[in-house]
Amino acid sequence: DGGITQSPKYLFRKEGQNVTLSCEQNLNHDAMYWYRQDPGQGLRLIYYSQIVNDFQKGDIAEGYSVSREKKESFPLTVTSAQKNPTAFYLCASSIRDRSSYNEQFFGPGTRLTVL
Amino acid sequence: KNEVEQSPQNLTAQEGEFITINCSYSVGISALHWLQQHPGGGIVSLFMLSSGKKKHGRLIATINIQEKHSSLHITASHPRDSAVYICAVRSSNYQLIWGAGTKLIIKP
């Protein structure tokens, strides 16, 4: 059945290492998003992509990178330049971005802990 | 001041109680979303509103565009309703702005 998968669910990383979080969707959605969630705060947009081979920075893109080589996949790399990477990361997708009635579908999330 | 404010931040109630969670926003919007985040982290969409009221089972969502306020109500609350409820607004330029969430615990 259709949905969004994120892997792994829990990820531990040593300081100074890059790490890539996976996000795959089989909903045939054009738009995909990466959010970061910290305790007591709303979701913050890291990057989004409205179409293959195109992506834009969100509100907190520094220290992160993405690629969108396939419609189904939108991996997020947390680089060593990200000063405070420990957080819960959520991936989402939607049919299209520029719509008032756009519903985003979320993956189960990846909890990243930097040791 | 955040553009989307939810209250209360935390709410604990007994099973069967009527629950109200509030969301106020300060920007012009084209739509407002209510979502539910389960303890495991997954998020599901509950409602999308641009006016009036919507009902789904024991959940009711209302919005007052003039007052820039929305409420999510849960009737006959149950422990399985325990979750974080998130309000998000889609601004006039299609940006999605998220509230911090309300953590609800329903005790049996």
XYZ file of C-alpha atoms in Angstrom:
223
model
C 0.000 0.000 0.000
C 1.030 3.616 -0.559
C 2.910 5.688 1.920
C 6.119 7.330 2.989
C 8.970 5.448 4.582
C 11.884 6.863 6.488
C 14.901 4.965 7.616
C 16.394 4.398 10.018
C 13.990 5.114 12.894
C 16.855 5.809 15.297
C 20.302 7.006 14.274
C 23.359 7.733 16.330
C 26.253 9.702 15.001
C 29.568 10.881 16.305
C 30.348 14.562 16.185
C 32.021 15.580 12.948
C 30.412 12.848 10.827
C 27.990 13.385 7.980
C 24.869 11.226 7.993
C 22.140 10.667 5.411
C 18.494 10.127 6.276
C 16.365 8.265 3.780
C 12.862 9.242 2.627
C 10.920 7.295 0.002
C 7.317 7.705 -1.148
C 5.184 5.655 -3.532
C 2.265 8.091 -3.595
C 3.333 9.609 -6.910
C 3.597 12.994 -5.208
C 5.499 15.803 -6.862
C 6.426 17.762 -3.738
C 8.551 16.510 -0.844
C 9.666 18.204 2.356
C 12.069 17.779 5.236
C 11.198 19.140 8.677
C 13.035 19.265 11.944
C 11.136 18.982 15.233
C 12.592 20.044 18.572
C 10.833 19.773 21.946
C 8.346 22.594 22.552
C 8.682 24.005 19.042
C 6.686 23.782 15.873
C 8.017 21.933 12.860
C 10.655 23.889 10.981
C 11.182 23.467 7.263
C 14.704 22.479 6.213
C 14.373 21.914 2.460
C 11.597 21.225 0.008
C 11.354 20.035 -3.550
C 8.471 20.647 -5.913
C 9.807 18.572 -8.792
C 12.611 16.196 -9.674
C 16.069 17.789 -9.900
C 14.883 20.935 -8.144
C 14.834 21.904 -4.475
C 14.724 25.054 -2.359
C 16.010 26.006 1.051
C 13.539 26.260 3.868
C 13.888 28.280 7.047
C 16.822 26.347 8.565
C 18.819 24.899 5.655
C 22.309 25.674 7.016
C 24.274 22.498 7.699
C 21.955 20.328 5.608
C 21.919 19.182 1.983
C 19.421 17.296 -0.158
C 19.057 15.757 -3.595
C 16.031 14.889 -5.711
C 17.242 12.622 -8.486
C 14.076 10.525 -8.483
C 10.458 11.473 -7.845
C 10.166 8.828 -5.122
C 13.247 9.741 -3.124
C 14.394 12.829 -1.213
C 17.378 11.996 1.025
C 18.616 14.504 3.593
C 22.277 14.747 4.580
C 23.087 16.235 7.954
C 26.595 17.564 7.612
C 29.209 18.217 10.259
C 28.517 21.920 9.744
C 25.121 21.561 11.453
C 25.845 22.873 14.939
C 23.019 21.166 16.801
C 21.846 18.173 14.792
C 20.204 16.136 17.561
C 16.492 16.262 16.728
C 13.539 14.399 15.265
C 13.424 14.624 11.471
C 10.198 14.255 9.525
C 9.784 13.814 5.803
C 6.512 14.660 4.055
C 5.087 14.688 0.557
C 2.138 16.242 -1.209
C 0.548 16.270 -4.632
C 1.767 19.783 -5.363
C 3.041 22.631 -3.318
C 1.277 25.685 -4.657
C -2.221 24.958 -3.481
C -4.364 26.165 -0.623
C -5.865 22.731 -0.197
C -2.659 20.800 -0.198
C -2.466 17.970 2.316
C 0.946 16.756 3.380
C 1.492 13.100 4.197
C 4.186 12.334 6.739
C 6.677 9.557 7.242
C 7.245 8.000 10.688
C 10.330 10.128 11.356
C 13.977 9.534 12.212
C 15.377 10.423 15.597
C 19.000 11.514 15.225
C 21.263 11.677 18.249
C 24.779 13.058 18.055
C 27.074 11.567 20.646
C 5.563 36.418 19.206
C 4.945 33.285 17.145
C 2.599 33.614 14.187
C 0.692 30.501 15.309
C -0.016 30.047 18.999
C -1.631 27.015 20.547
C -3.130 26.669 23.992
C -2.829 24.962 26.266
C 0.673 23.542 25.803
C -0.207 20.528 27.928
C -3.595 19.138 28.881
C -4.423 16.198 31.128
C -8.026 15.054 31.467
C -10.093 12.099 32.574
C -11.648 9.679 30.138
C -15.007 10.950 28.940
C -14.266 14.651 29.327
C -14.927 17.171 26.563
C -11.613 18.518 25.289
C -10.907 21.863 23.630
C -7.579 22.857 22.082
C -7.157 26.360 20.727
C -5.134 27.851 17.891
C -4.691 31.574 17.229
C -2.786 33.037 14.307
C -1.694 36.488 13.279
C -1.252 36.181 9.504
C -3.685 36.094 6.620
C -4.385 32.492 5.726
C -5.916 30.462 2.953
C -6.408 27.330 5.073
C -5.820 25.900 8.528
C -4.822 22.314 9.295
C -5.202 20.225 12.423
C -2.886 17.241 12.707
C -2.268 14.523 15.260
C 1.174 13.251 16.221
C 1.226 9.849 17.853
C 3.680 9.019 20.672
C 5.824 7.147 18.157
C 6.245 10.317 16.100
C 4.052 9.722 13.052
C 1.811 12.615 12.011
C -1.620 12.290 10.430
C -3.852 14.999 9.083
C -7.189 15.399 10.871
C -8.844 18.401 9.253
C -8.289 21.152 6.766
C -10.504 24.208 7.198
C -10.991 27.481 5.435
C -14.300 28.407 7.071
C -17.001 27.118 9.394
C -16.901 23.741 11.031
C -15.990 20.150 10.236
C -16.805 16.960 12.123
C -15.257 13.513 11.925
C -16.402 10.993 14.489
C -15.748 12.461 17.940
C -13.569 15.258 16.556
C -14.913 18.691 15.668
C -12.885 21.564 14.254
C -14.104 25.146 13.974
C -12.567 28.274 12.573
C -13.430 31.956 12.931
C -11.642 33.831 10.168
C -12.500 37.288 11.537
C -11.078 36.464 14.961
C -8.170 34.433 13.503
C -8.930 31.559 15.796
C -9.630 27.860 15.499
C -10.600 25.196 18.014
C -10.337 21.438 17.993
C -12.836 19.629 20.190
C -12.880 15.994 21.241
C -16.104 14.608 22.670
C -16.193 11.590 24.984
C -12.396 11.531 25.191
C -10.596 8.197 25.431
C -7.034 7.250 26.403
C -6.306 6.418 22.766
C -6.814 10.144 21.988
C -3.599 10.843 23.897
C -1.274 12.506 21.409
C 0.166 15.847 20.382
C -2.289 17.941 18.393
C -0.734 20.409 15.985
C -2.257 23.419 14.275
C -0.700 24.673 11.037
C -1.815 27.547 8.829
C -1.188 28.036 5.148
C -0.443 31.703 4.645
C -1.572 33.681 1.649
C 1.774 33.004 -0.088
C 1.323 29.235 0.462
C 3.871 29.034 3.263
C 2.927 26.507 5.962
C 3.407 27.876 9.477
C 3.324 25.419 12.350
C 2.176 25.733 15.938
C 4.228 24.119 18.698
C 1.541 21.560 19.473
C -0.643 20.663 22.458
C 0.233 17.497 24.339
C -2.966 15.760 25.433
C -3.077 12.955 27.983
C -6.364 11.221 28.707
C -6.334 9.145 31.880
C -8.592 6.097 32.200
